Coordinates of C-alpha atoms and ligand atoms in Angstrom, one line a residue:
Chain A
M1 CA -34.6 -11.4 30.5
K2 CA -33.2 -9.9 27.6
V3 CA -29.3 -9.5 26.7
N4 CA -28.2 -6.4 25.3
L5 CA -26.5 -8.5 22.0
P6 CA -23.9 -6.1 20.3
G7 CA -25.1 -5.4 16.8
S8 CA -25.3 -8.3 14.3
R9 CA -23.3 -6.7 12.0
S10 CA -20.4 -6.6 14.7
P11 CA -17.3 -8.9 13.7
G12 CA -17.3 -10.0 17.3
Y13 CA -19.5 -13.2 17.0
A14 CA -17.5 -14.1 13.5
I15 CA -14.5 -13.9 15.3
L16 CA -15.4 -15.7 18.2
S17 CA -17.1 -18.6 16.2
I18 CA -13.9 -19.1 14.1
S19 CA -11.5 -19.1 16.6
V20 CA -13.5 -21.8 18.5
L21 CA -13.8 -24.0 15.2
L22 CA -10.0 -23.6 14.6
V23 CA -9.0 -24.6 18.3
L24 CA -11.4 -27.6 17.9
W25 CA -10.0 -28.2 14.8
Q26 CA -6.2 -28.4 15.9
I27 CA -7.3 -30.7 18.9
L28 CA -9.2 -32.9 17.0
A29 CA -6.3 -33.4 14.4
D30 CA -3.9 -33.6 16.9
E31 CA -5.3 -35.7 19.9
V32 CA -8.1 -37.7 18.5
V33 CA -7.2 -38.5 14.8
R34 CA -3.6 -38.2 15.2
N35 CA -3.5 -39.0 11.1
H36 CA -2.2 -35.9 9.0
F37 CA -3.2 -37.8 6.1
I38 CA -6.7 -38.0 7.2
L39 CA -6.9 -34.7 8.7
P40 CA -4.4 -32.1 8.6
S41 CA -4.4 -29.7 11.7
F42 CA -4.7 -26.4 11.7
T43 CA -1.0 -25.4 12.0
D44 CA -0.1 -28.1 9.1
V45 CA -2.3 -26.0 6.8
I46 CA -1.0 -22.7 7.6
F47 CA 2.5 -24.3 6.8
A48 CA 1.9 -25.5 3.8
F49 CA 0.3 -22.8 2.8
Y50 CA 3.8 -20.7 3.5
V51 CA 5.3 -23.7 1.6
L52 CA 3.0 -22.9 -1.5
I53 CA 3.6 -19.1 -1.5
S54 CA 7.4 -19.7 -1.5
A55 CA 6.8 -21.9 -4.2
G56 CA 4.6 -19.1 -6.3
T57 CA 2.5 -21.2 -8.7
L58 CA -0.5 -20.0 -6.4
P59 CA -1.1 -16.8 -8.8
M60 CA -0.8 -18.5 -12.1
D61 CA -3.5 -21.4 -10.7
F62 CA -5.8 -18.4 -9.6
A63 CA -5.3 -17.1 -13.2
V64 CA -6.1 -20.0 -15.0
S65 CA -9.0 -21.3 -12.9
M66 CA -10.4 -17.6 -13.4
I67 CA -10.4 -18.0 -17.4
H68 CA -12.2 -21.0 -17.1
F69 CA -14.5 -19.1 -14.8
F70 CA -14.9 -16.5 -16.7
I71 CA -15.2 -18.5 -20.1
G72 CA -18.0 -20.8 -18.6
L73 CA -20.0 -17.6 -17.4
G74 CA -19.2 -15.5 -20.0
L75 CA -20.7 -18.3 -22.3
S76 CA -23.6 -18.6 -20.3
L77 CA -24.7 -15.1 -20.1
I78 CA -24.3 -14.5 -24.0
V79 CA -26.4 -17.7 -24.7
G80 CA -28.6 -17.6 -21.4
V81 CA -29.6 -14.0 -21.3
P82 CA -31.0 -13.9 -25.3
A83 CA -32.4 -17.5 -24.8
G84 CA -34.1 -16.6 -21.7
I85 CA -35.6 -13.4 -23.5
L86 CA -36.8 -15.3 -26.5
I87 CA -39.0 -17.4 -24.4
G88 CA -39.7 -14.9 -21.9
W89 CA -41.2 -12.7 -24.3
F90 CA -42.3 -14.7 -27.4
P91 CA -45.0 -17.6 -26.3
V92 CA -44.1 -19.2 -29.4
A93 CA -40.5 -19.4 -29.0
N94 CA -41.5 -20.8 -25.2
R95 CA -43.8 -23.4 -26.6
L96 CA -41.1 -24.7 -29.1
L97 CA -37.9 -24.3 -26.8
D98 CA -39.5 -25.5 -23.4
P99 CA -39.6 -29.3 -23.9
I100 CA -35.9 -29.2 -25.4
I101 CA -35.0 -27.2 -22.0
E102 CA -36.6 -29.5 -19.7
I103 CA -34.7 -32.4 -21.1
I104 CA -31.3 -31.4 -21.3
R105 CA -31.3 -29.6 -17.8
P106 CA -31.6 -32.5 -15.2
I107 CA -28.4 -33.8 -17.0
P108 CA -25.7 -33.1 -14.9
P109 CA -23.4 -30.9 -15.5
L110 CA -20.5 -33.1 -14.7
A111 CA -22.2 -35.8 -17.3
W112 CA -20.9 -33.6 -20.3
I113 CA -17.3 -34.0 -19.2
P114 CA -16.6 -36.8 -21.9
F115 CA -18.1 -34.7 -24.6
A116 CA -16.2 -31.8 -23.4
I117 CA -13.2 -33.6 -24.0
V118 CA -14.0 -35.1 -27.2
W119 CA -15.5 -31.7 -29.0
F120 CA -12.9 -29.2 -27.5
G121 CA -10.0 -31.7 -26.4
L122 CA -8.0 -31.2 -23.5
T123 CA -8.3 -27.5 -23.5
D124 CA -9.3 -24.4 -21.3
L125 CA -12.4 -24.2 -23.5
A126 CA -13.4 -28.1 -22.4
A127 CA -13.3 -26.6 -18.8
G128 CA -14.9 -23.5 -19.6
F129 CA -17.9 -25.6 -21.3
V130 CA -18.4 -27.8 -18.4
I131 CA -18.9 -24.7 -16.2
F132 CA -21.2 -23.0 -19.0
I133 CA -23.5 -26.3 -18.9
G134 CA -23.6 -26.0 -15.2
S135 CA -24.2 -22.1 -14.8
V136 CA -26.6 -21.3 -18.1
F137 CA -29.6 -22.8 -16.6
P138 CA -29.7 -20.7 -13.4
V139 CA -29.4 -17.4 -16.3
L140 CA -31.8 -18.7 -18.8
V141 CA -34.3 -20.0 -15.8
N142 CA -34.0 -16.5 -14.4
T143 CA -34.2 -14.2 -17.1
Y144 CA -37.2 -16.3 -18.4
E145 CA -39.0 -15.8 -14.8
G146 CA -38.1 -12.2 -14.7
F147 CA -39.7 -11.4 -18.4
R148 CA -42.8 -13.4 -17.5
N149 CA -43.2 -11.0 -14.0
I150 CA -42.8 -7.8 -15.8
P151 CA -45.8 -5.7 -14.6
R152 CA -48.3 -5.3 -17.8
I153 CA -48.8 -1.5 -16.9
F154 CA -45.0 -1.0 -17.5
V155 CA -45.2 -2.5 -21.0
E156 CA -48.5 -0.5 -21.9
A157 CA -47.5 2.8 -20.2
G158 CA -44.6 2.5 -22.5
R159 CA -47.0 1.9 -25.8
M160 CA -48.7 4.8 -25.1
L161 CA -45.4 6.8 -25.1
G162 CA -44.5 5.7 -28.3
C163 CA -42.4 2.2 -27.5
T164 CA -44.1 -0.1 -29.9
T165 CA -41.8 -2.7 -31.6
N166 CA -40.8 -5.5 -29.7
A167 CA -37.0 -4.4 -29.9
A168 CA -37.8 -1.1 -28.2
L169 CA -40.0 -2.8 -25.7
I170 CA -37.3 -5.3 -24.7
R171 CA -34.7 -2.9 -24.7
F172 CA -36.3 0.2 -23.0
I173 CA -39.0 -1.8 -20.9
A174 CA -38.6 -5.4 -20.1
I175 CA -34.7 -5.7 -19.3
P176 CA -34.8 -2.6 -16.8
A177 CA -37.7 -4.4 -15.5
A178 CA -36.5 -8.0 -15.2
L179 CA -33.0 -6.8 -14.1
P180 CA -33.3 -7.7 -10.5
H181 CA -34.0 -11.4 -11.5
L182 CA -31.3 -11.2 -14.2
A183 CA -29.1 -10.0 -11.5
A184 CA -30.3 -12.9 -9.2
G185 CA -29.9 -15.3 -11.9
F186 CA -26.2 -14.3 -12.2
R187 CA -25.4 -14.5 -8.8
V188 CA -26.6 -18.1 -8.5
A189 CA -24.8 -19.0 -11.8
S190 CA -21.7 -17.6 -10.9
G191 CA -21.9 -20.0 -7.6
V192 CA -22.9 -23.0 -9.7
A193 CA -19.7 -21.9 -12.0
W194 CA -17.5 -21.8 -9.2
M195 CA -18.7 -25.3 -7.7
C196 CA -18.0 -26.8 -11.2
L197 CA -14.4 -25.4 -11.7
V198 CA -12.7 -28.5 -9.5
A199 CA -14.6 -30.7 -11.6
A200 CA -13.8 -28.9 -14.9
E201 CA -10.1 -28.8 -14.0
M202 CA -10.3 -32.6 -12.6
F203 CA -9.3 -34.1 -16.1
G204 CA -6.1 -32.4 -16.8
V205 CA -7.2 -29.5 -19.3
S206 CA -4.2 -27.5 -17.9
R207 CA -1.2 -27.8 -15.8
F208 CA -2.3 -25.2 -13.4
G209 CA -5.8 -24.3 -11.6
L210 CA -7.1 -24.3 -8.3
G211 CA -9.3 -27.1 -8.8
Q212 CA -6.3 -29.0 -10.7
K213 CA -4.0 -28.6 -7.8
I214 CA -6.8 -30.1 -5.7
W215 CA -6.3 -33.2 -7.4
W216 CA -2.6 -33.0 -8.1
Y217 CA -1.8 -33.1 -4.8
Y218 CA -4.6 -35.4 -3.8
N219 CA -2.4 -37.8 -5.9
L220 CA 0.6 -36.9 -4.2
H221 CA -1.2 -37.7 -0.8
Q222 CA -0.3 -34.4 0.1
M223 CA -3.7 -33.7 2.2
D224 CA -2.6 -30.5 3.9
K225 CA -2.1 -28.7 0.7
V226 CA -5.3 -29.9 -0.6
M227 CA -7.1 -28.4 2.6
V228 CA -5.7 -24.9 1.5
Y229 CA -6.6 -25.1 -1.7
M230 CA -10.4 -25.7 -1.1
L231 CA -10.2 -22.9 1.6
I232 CA -8.7 -20.7 -1.2
L233 CA -11.9 -21.7 -3.7
G234 CA -14.2 -21.0 -0.4
F235 CA -12.6 -18.0 0.1
I236 CA -12.5 -16.4 -3.8
G237 CA -16.0 -18.0 -4.0
L238 CA -17.4 -15.7 -1.0
I239 CA -15.1 -12.8 -2.5
I240 CA -16.9 -13.1 -6.3
D241 CA -20.3 -13.2 -4.6
Y242 CA -19.4 -10.1 -2.4
I243 CA -18.0 -7.8 -5.3
F244 CA -20.9 -8.9 -7.3
R245 CA -23.4 -7.7 -5.2
Y246 CA -21.8 -4.8 -4.3
A247 CA -21.6 -3.7 -8.1
M248 CA -24.8 -4.5 -8.5
N249 CA -26.4 -2.6 -5.9
R250 CA -24.4 0.4 -6.8
T251 CA -24.8 0.9 -10.2
L252 CA -27.4 -1.3 -12.1
L253 CA -30.1 -1.9 -9.2
K254 CA -29.6 2.0 -7.7
W255 CA -33.1 2.5 -8.1
R256 CA -34.1 -0.2 -5.8
Q257 CA -32.1 1.0 -2.9
G258 CA -34.8 1.8 -0.4
E259 CA -37.4 -0.5 -1.7
V260 CA -38.6 -3.3 0.1
N261 CA -37.6 -6.7 -1.8
Chain B
M1 CA -56.9 18.8 -33.1
G2 CA -58.5 16.1 -31.1
S3 CA -61.8 15.0 -31.7
V4 CA -62.9 11.4 -30.6
E5 CA -65.5 9.5 -32.3
I6 CA -67.1 6.5 -30.6
S7 CA -69.6 4.8 -32.6
H8 CA -71.4 1.4 -31.4
I9 CA -68.5 0.0 -29.5
S10 CA -68.8 -3.4 -27.3
R11 CA -66.9 -5.3 -25.6
E12 CA -67.1 -8.7 -23.7
F13 CA -64.7 -10.6 -21.5
I14 CA -64.7 -14.5 -21.3
R15 CA -63.7 -15.3 -17.3
D16 CA -61.5 -17.8 -16.4
D17 CA -64.5 -19.8 -14.9
G18 CA -66.4 -19.8 -18.6
D19 CA -69.0 -16.8 -17.9
R20 CA -69.3 -14.0 -20.4
V21 CA -68.8 -10.4 -18.9
I22 CA -70.5 -7.8 -21.0
A23 CA -68.5 -5.1 -20.5
L24 CA -69.5 -2.6 -22.7
S25 CA -72.8 -2.8 -25.1
D26 CA -73.0 -0.3 -28.3
I27 CA -71.2 2.8 -26.6
T28 CA -71.9 5.7 -29.2
L29 CA -70.4 8.9 -28.2
S30 CA -68.9 12.0 -29.8
I31 CA -66.4 14.1 -28.2
A32 CA -65.2 17.7 -29.4
D33 CA -62.1 19.3 -29.9
D34 CA -60.9 20.9 -26.5
E35 CA -63.5 19.2 -24.5
F36 CA -63.1 17.8 -21.0
V37 CA -65.0 14.9 -21.0
S38 CA -66.0 12.7 -17.6
F39 CA -66.9 9.5 -17.0
V40 CA -68.6 8.4 -13.9
G41 CA -70.6 5.4 -13.1
P42 CA -70.1 2.6 -10.3
S43 CA -67.2 0.4 -10.7
G44 CA -66.9 -2.8 -13.0
C45 CA -69.3 -0.4 -15.6
G46 CA -66.3 -0.5 -18.2
K47 CA -64.7 2.9 -17.6
T48 CA -61.3 1.5 -17.6
T49 CA -62.0 -1.1 -20.7
L50 CA -63.3 2.0 -22.7
L51 CA -60.6 4.3 -22.1
R52 CA -58.1 1.3 -23.0
I53 CA -59.7 0.8 -26.2
I54 CA -59.8 4.0 -26.9
A55 CA -55.8 4.3 -25.8
G56 CA -55.8 1.2 -28.3
L57 CA -54.5 -0.9 -25.8
D58 CA -57.6 -3.3 -26.1
H59 CA -59.6 -4.0 -29.0
A60 CA -63.6 -3.9 -29.2
N61 CA -65.3 -6.9 -30.5
A62 CA -67.7 -4.3 -32.3
G63 CA -67.5 -0.8 -33.3
E64 CA -64.9 1.7 -33.7
V65 CA -63.1 4.4 -32.4
R66 CA -61.5 7.5 -34.6
V67 CA -59.5 10.3 -33.6
D68 CA -59.8 13.3 -35.8
G69 CA -61.1 11.1 -38.5
S70 CA -58.7 8.4 -38.4
L71 CA -59.3 4.9 -37.2
I72 CA -57.8 3.2 -33.8
T73 CA -55.8 0.2 -34.4
G74 CA -53.4 0.5 -31.7
P75 CA -51.6 3.0 -29.4
G76 CA -50.9 6.2 -31.5
Q77 CA -49.0 9.9 -31.2
K78 CA -52.3 11.3 -30.5
V79 CA -53.3 9.9 -27.8
G80 CA -51.5 10.3 -23.9
M81 CA -52.8 8.3 -21.0
V82 CA -52.7 8.2 -17.2
F83 CA -53.6 5.0 -15.8
Q84 CA -55.5 4.1 -12.7
E85 CA -52.3 2.4 -10.7
Y86 CA -48.7 3.7 -10.7
S87 CA -47.1 3.5 -13.7
L88 CA -43.9 5.4 -13.7
F89 CA -41.1 3.3 -14.6
P90 CA -39.2 2.5 -11.0
W91 CA -35.8 2.1 -12.9
R92 CA -35.8 5.8 -14.3
S93 CA -35.6 9.1 -12.6
V94 CA -38.4 11.5 -12.4
L95 CA -36.5 13.7 -15.4
S96 CA -35.9 10.4 -17.5
N97 CA -39.8 9.3 -16.9
V98 CA -40.7 12.4 -18.1
A99 CA -38.6 12.4 -21.1
F100 CA -39.2 8.9 -22.3
G101 CA -41.8 9.3 -24.6
L102 CA -39.4 12.0 -26.4
Q103 CA -36.8 9.6 -26.3
M104 CA -39.0 6.9 -28.0
R105 CA -39.5 9.8 -31.1
G106 CA -35.6 10.2 -31.4
I107 CA -35.2 13.6 -29.7
S108 CA -31.8 14.4 -28.5
K109 CA -31.0 13.9 -24.9
E110 CA -30.4 17.6 -24.5
E111 CA -33.6 18.8 -26.0
R112 CA -35.8 16.2 -24.3
Y113 CA -34.1 16.9 -21.2
A114 CA -35.3 20.8 -21.7
V115 CA -38.7 20.0 -22.7
A116 CA -39.2 17.5 -19.7
R117 CA -37.9 20.1 -17.0
K118 CA -40.6 22.4 -18.5
Y119 CA -43.1 19.5 -18.0
I120 CA -42.0 19.0 -14.6
S121 CA -41.9 22.5 -13.4
L122 CA -45.6 22.8 -14.8
V123 CA -46.2 19.8 -12.0
G124 CA -44.3 21.7 -9.3
L125 CA -41.6 19.1 -9.0
S126 CA -38.3 20.6 -10.5
Q127 CA -36.3 20.0 -7.1
F128 CA -37.3 16.2 -7.6
E129 CA -36.2 15.7 -10.8
H130 CA -33.3 13.4 -9.9
S131 CA -35.4 11.5 -7.3
Y132 CA -36.6 8.0 -8.3
P133 CA -40.5 7.3 -8.2
H134 CA -39.9 5.3 -4.7
E135 CA -38.5 8.4 -3.4
L136 CA -42.1 10.0 -3.9
S137 CA -45.5 10.4 -2.3
G138 CA -48.5 9.0 -4.2
G139 CA -49.6 12.3 -5.1
M140 CA -46.2 13.0 -6.6
K141 CA -46.0 10.1 -8.5
Q142 CA -49.2 10.9 -10.3
R143 CA -47.9 14.5 -11.0
V144 CA -45.1 12.6 -12.7
A145 CA -47.5 10.6 -14.9
I146 CA -49.5 13.4 -16.0
A147 CA -46.3 15.4 -17.1
R148 CA -44.6 12.2 -18.8
A149 CA -48.5 12.2 -20.6
L150 CA -48.2 15.7 -21.2
A151 CA -44.5 15.6 -23.0
T152 CA -45.3 14.3 -26.1
D153 CA -47.9 17.1 -26.5
P154 CA -50.8 14.5 -27.1
D155 CA -53.7 16.3 -28.5
I156 CA -55.7 13.6 -26.3
L157 CA -55.3 13.0 -22.7
L158 CA -56.7 9.9 -21.3
M159 CA -56.9 9.9 -17.3
D160 CA -58.2 6.8 -15.3
E161 CA -59.1 7.8 -11.8
P162 CA -55.6 9.4 -11.5
F163 CA -56.1 11.3 -8.1
G164 CA -58.2 8.2 -6.8
A165 CA -55.8 7.7 -4.3
L166 CA -54.8 10.9 -3.4
D167 CA -56.2 12.8 0.2
A168 CA -58.7 15.5 -0.2
Q169 CA -56.9 18.0 0.0
T170 CA -53.7 17.1 -2.7
R171 CA -57.0 16.2 -4.9
N172 CA -58.5 19.5 -5.0
H173 CA -55.2 21.0 -5.5
M174 CA -54.5 18.5 -8.4
Q175 CA -57.7 19.1 -9.8
C176 CA -57.1 23.0 -10.0
E177 CA -53.7 22.1 -11.7
L178 CA -55.4 20.0 -14.2
L179 CA -57.9 22.6 -15.1
D180 CA -54.7 25.1 -16.0
I181 CA -52.9 22.9 -17.6
W182 CA -56.2 21.9 -20.0
E183 CA -56.8 25.8 -20.2
T184 CA -53.2 26.7 -21.4
K185 CA -52.2 23.4 -23.5
K186 CA -55.4 23.3 -25.5
K187 CA -55.9 19.4 -25.0
T188 CA -59.2 17.2 -25.2
I189 CA -59.2 15.5 -22.1
L190 CA -61.2 12.3 -21.2
F191 CA -61.7 11.7 -17.2
V192 CA -62.8 8.7 -15.5
T193 CA -63.6 9.4 -11.8
H194 CA -65.4 7.8 -8.8
S195 CA -66.3 11.4 -7.3
C196 CA -69.3 13.7 -8.3
D197 CA -67.9 16.7 -6.8
E198 CA -64.7 16.3 -9.2
A199 CA -66.9 15.4 -12.4
V200 CA -69.1 18.6 -11.5
F201 CA -66.1 20.6 -10.6
L202 CA -64.0 19.8 -13.6
S203 CA -65.9 18.9 -16.8
D204 CA -67.9 20.3 -19.6
R205 CA -69.8 17.5 -19.8
I206 CA -70.7 13.9 -17.6
V207 CA -71.1 10.7 -19.0
V208 CA -73.1 8.6 -16.6
L209 CA -72.6 4.9 -17.2
S210 CA -74.8 2.0 -16.5
P211 CA -73.0 -1.4 -15.4
R212 CA -73.8 -5.1 -16.7
P213 CA -73.7 -4.5 -19.7
G214 CA -72.1 -1.0 -19.8
I215 CA -74.4 1.3 -21.7
V216 CA -74.3 5.4 -21.4
R217 CA -77.4 6.0 -18.9
D218 CA -77.1 9.7 -19.5
I219 CA -75.0 12.9 -20.5
I220 CA -74.8 15.9 -18.4
N221 CA -73.9 18.9 -19.4
I222 CA -72.4 21.4 -17.0
P223 CA -72.9 24.9 -18.0
I224 CA -71.2 26.8 -15.0
S225 CA -68.5 28.9 -16.1
R226 CA -64.7 28.4 -14.4
P227 CA -63.6 29.0 -12.1
R228 CA -66.4 26.8 -10.3
D229 CA -67.3 27.4 -6.6
R230 CA -68.0 24.4 -5.0
T231 CA -70.6 26.0 -2.8
D232 CA -72.4 27.7 -5.5
K233 CA -76.3 26.6 -5.6
E234 CA -75.8 25.5 -9.1
F235 CA -73.1 23.1 -8.4
I236 CA -74.6 21.6 -5.6
D237 CA -77.7 20.9 -7.3
L238 CA -75.9 19.6 -10.3
R239 CA -73.9 17.1 -7.8
R240 CA -76.8 16.1 -5.9
H241 CA -78.5 14.8 -9.3
L242 CA -75.2 13.2 -10.3
L243 CA -75.2 11.2 -7.0
E244 CA -78.9 10.2 -6.6
M245 CA -78.3 9.0 -10.3
I246 CA -75.2 7.0 -9.3
E247 CA -76.7 5.7 -6.1
E248 CA -79.6 4.4 -8.3
E249 CA -77.1 2.5 -10.6
E250 CA -75.3 1.3 -7.6
R251 CA -78.3 0.1 -5.6
K252 CA -79.6 -1.9 -9.3
E253 CA -76.4 -3.1 -9.0
E254 CA -76.8 -4.7 -5.7
R255 CA -79.9 -6.1 -6.8
I256 CA -78.5 -7.7 -9.7
K257 CA -76.2 -9.5 -7.4
C258 CA -78.3 -10.5 -4.7
K259 CA -80.5 -12.2 -7.4
S260 CA -77.7 -13.9 -9.1
G261 CA -76.8 -15.2 -5.6
N262 CA -73.3 -13.4 -5.7
L263 CA -73.8 -11.8 -2.4
Ligands
LIG1 N1 -59.1 -8.5 -19.0 C1 -60.2 -8.7 -18.3 N2 -60.8 -10.2 -18.4 C2 -61.9 -10.2 -17.7 N3 -63.1 -9.4 -17.4 C3 -62.6 -8.5 -17.6 C4 -61.4 -7.8 -17.9 N4 -61.1 -6.9 -17.9 C5 -62.3 -6.0 -17.4 N5 -63.3 -6.9 -17.0 C6 -64.5 -7.0 -16.5 O1 -65.1 -5.9 -17.5 C7 -65.9 -5.2 -16.3 C8 -65.5 -3.7 -16.7 O2 -64.0 -3.4 -15.9 P1 -63.6 -2.3 -15.9 O3 -63.6 -1.5 -17.4 O4 -62.3 -2.3 -15.2 O5 -64.4 -1.4 -15.0 P2 -64.3 0.0 -14.4 O6 -63.2 0.4 -14.6 O7 -65.3 0.7 -14.2 O8 -64.4 -0.7 -12.7 C9 -65.9 -5.7 -15.5 O9 -67.1 -6.5 -14.9 C10 -64.6 -6.4 -15.6 O10 -64.5 -7.6 -14.1
LIG2 MG1 -61.3 0.9 -13.9

């Protein structure tokens, strides 16, 4: 028998599943684990959140993390997009640079932390650099893929209409045609950048930061506050992804509306 | 001006499996200014390849193409092309697609949009100038592609089965529109088609190509005055003659395929 389920967009299911999770969490923490260091309960976390808001460092933590995030992601775009274009458009550049990229790419971003400190000291730039290493490859690889998949017909139509230099073809044909790929790469990159944030703030580049505070409260053994920062990191990551998708679909990718992806 | 001199063009491709395909073999042809010439022949006889070489998008292994006496080495300002498959830029609106060629020539936005609007109205799509290609039907897309190719005012228009994907009614309508444009704008048109009816309806001359290797099998003059009537006896006779020739080519093609074990 077919049950008449409310539409998949209705918030009913989300509210239900989250409520059940919260209740189970509270029971588990209070009745089973009974140790607020190992597992703070939901109410502990709410209370810790309230304390943190009164303490007033949250806005500063948020701002500093955003600085790290945007330094890293910004560098990724500045480096990754042109490099992706270069290897995607010029076969010679691809043959020359591909081996180098393939050697550097598998090195985990966090393995760069010592060099980040040696090169940039304990600065915001060092944190940004680690985030950059994590997020540059998704940007680069997706830009490259986008350029590789440009239908030949668009390039030829462009050439017939007087768009003949490499610079003009890249600007007027290749970049717009590859934009869906670029957007996908940027989205993956922003996710990876956000994930690298906690590690990048771990080694004491700043006195504030959402990631920095996780380690700070961990050292103070205040796991309820650690949990608050974890949830904040999750929420902001979600919001960044949402804003990004919305902005891209409304502006640069407007022409794709109604197309089947 | 827009005369085309094709002399001794040959083109062969090496397929992925290492086989050589002779797409065109020693094609020589002279097309006068303002002439409407159609190319017909079974698929694979090199029609697209020939058009691409004239356009400067592909290079012949031997021979040369001259437009008004100057050698074709790459895409140039004098030649416009309407492709076999949909070639509109999906990220640009109809208006901005049609204005693209003028933009590449450095013409100001105001001026190029004014010219583009003129050509959009010529193909009857003024209401759709702000639409994106995915919002248009197949016939409308091809009309925009024609407007886009015309907007830079090329002397020679290459059209590769432009109406191939359209239904019969739209197709007949587009043929009349194209003839109107050809008569008012005074252009040389090289038109590839599968349809004998279309070729006889449109052309001054029809070049019949024969495959493997692609050679000119025959050139048929169509002396009927325009506007042409499809039910006219002369029209029907010419169409039948052309059809028989092409069917013969296709049968030959089948036999070759059977012999070489492809079927
Ligand atoms: N880029 C290519 N690589 C290999 N073979 C090709 C290529 N382009 C065309 N050919 C071959 O050349 C022949 C002519 O092709 P084409 O000009 O597209 O024919 P038509 O447009 O008349 O159908 C075909 O046998 C086709 O397989
Ligand atoms: Mg073809």
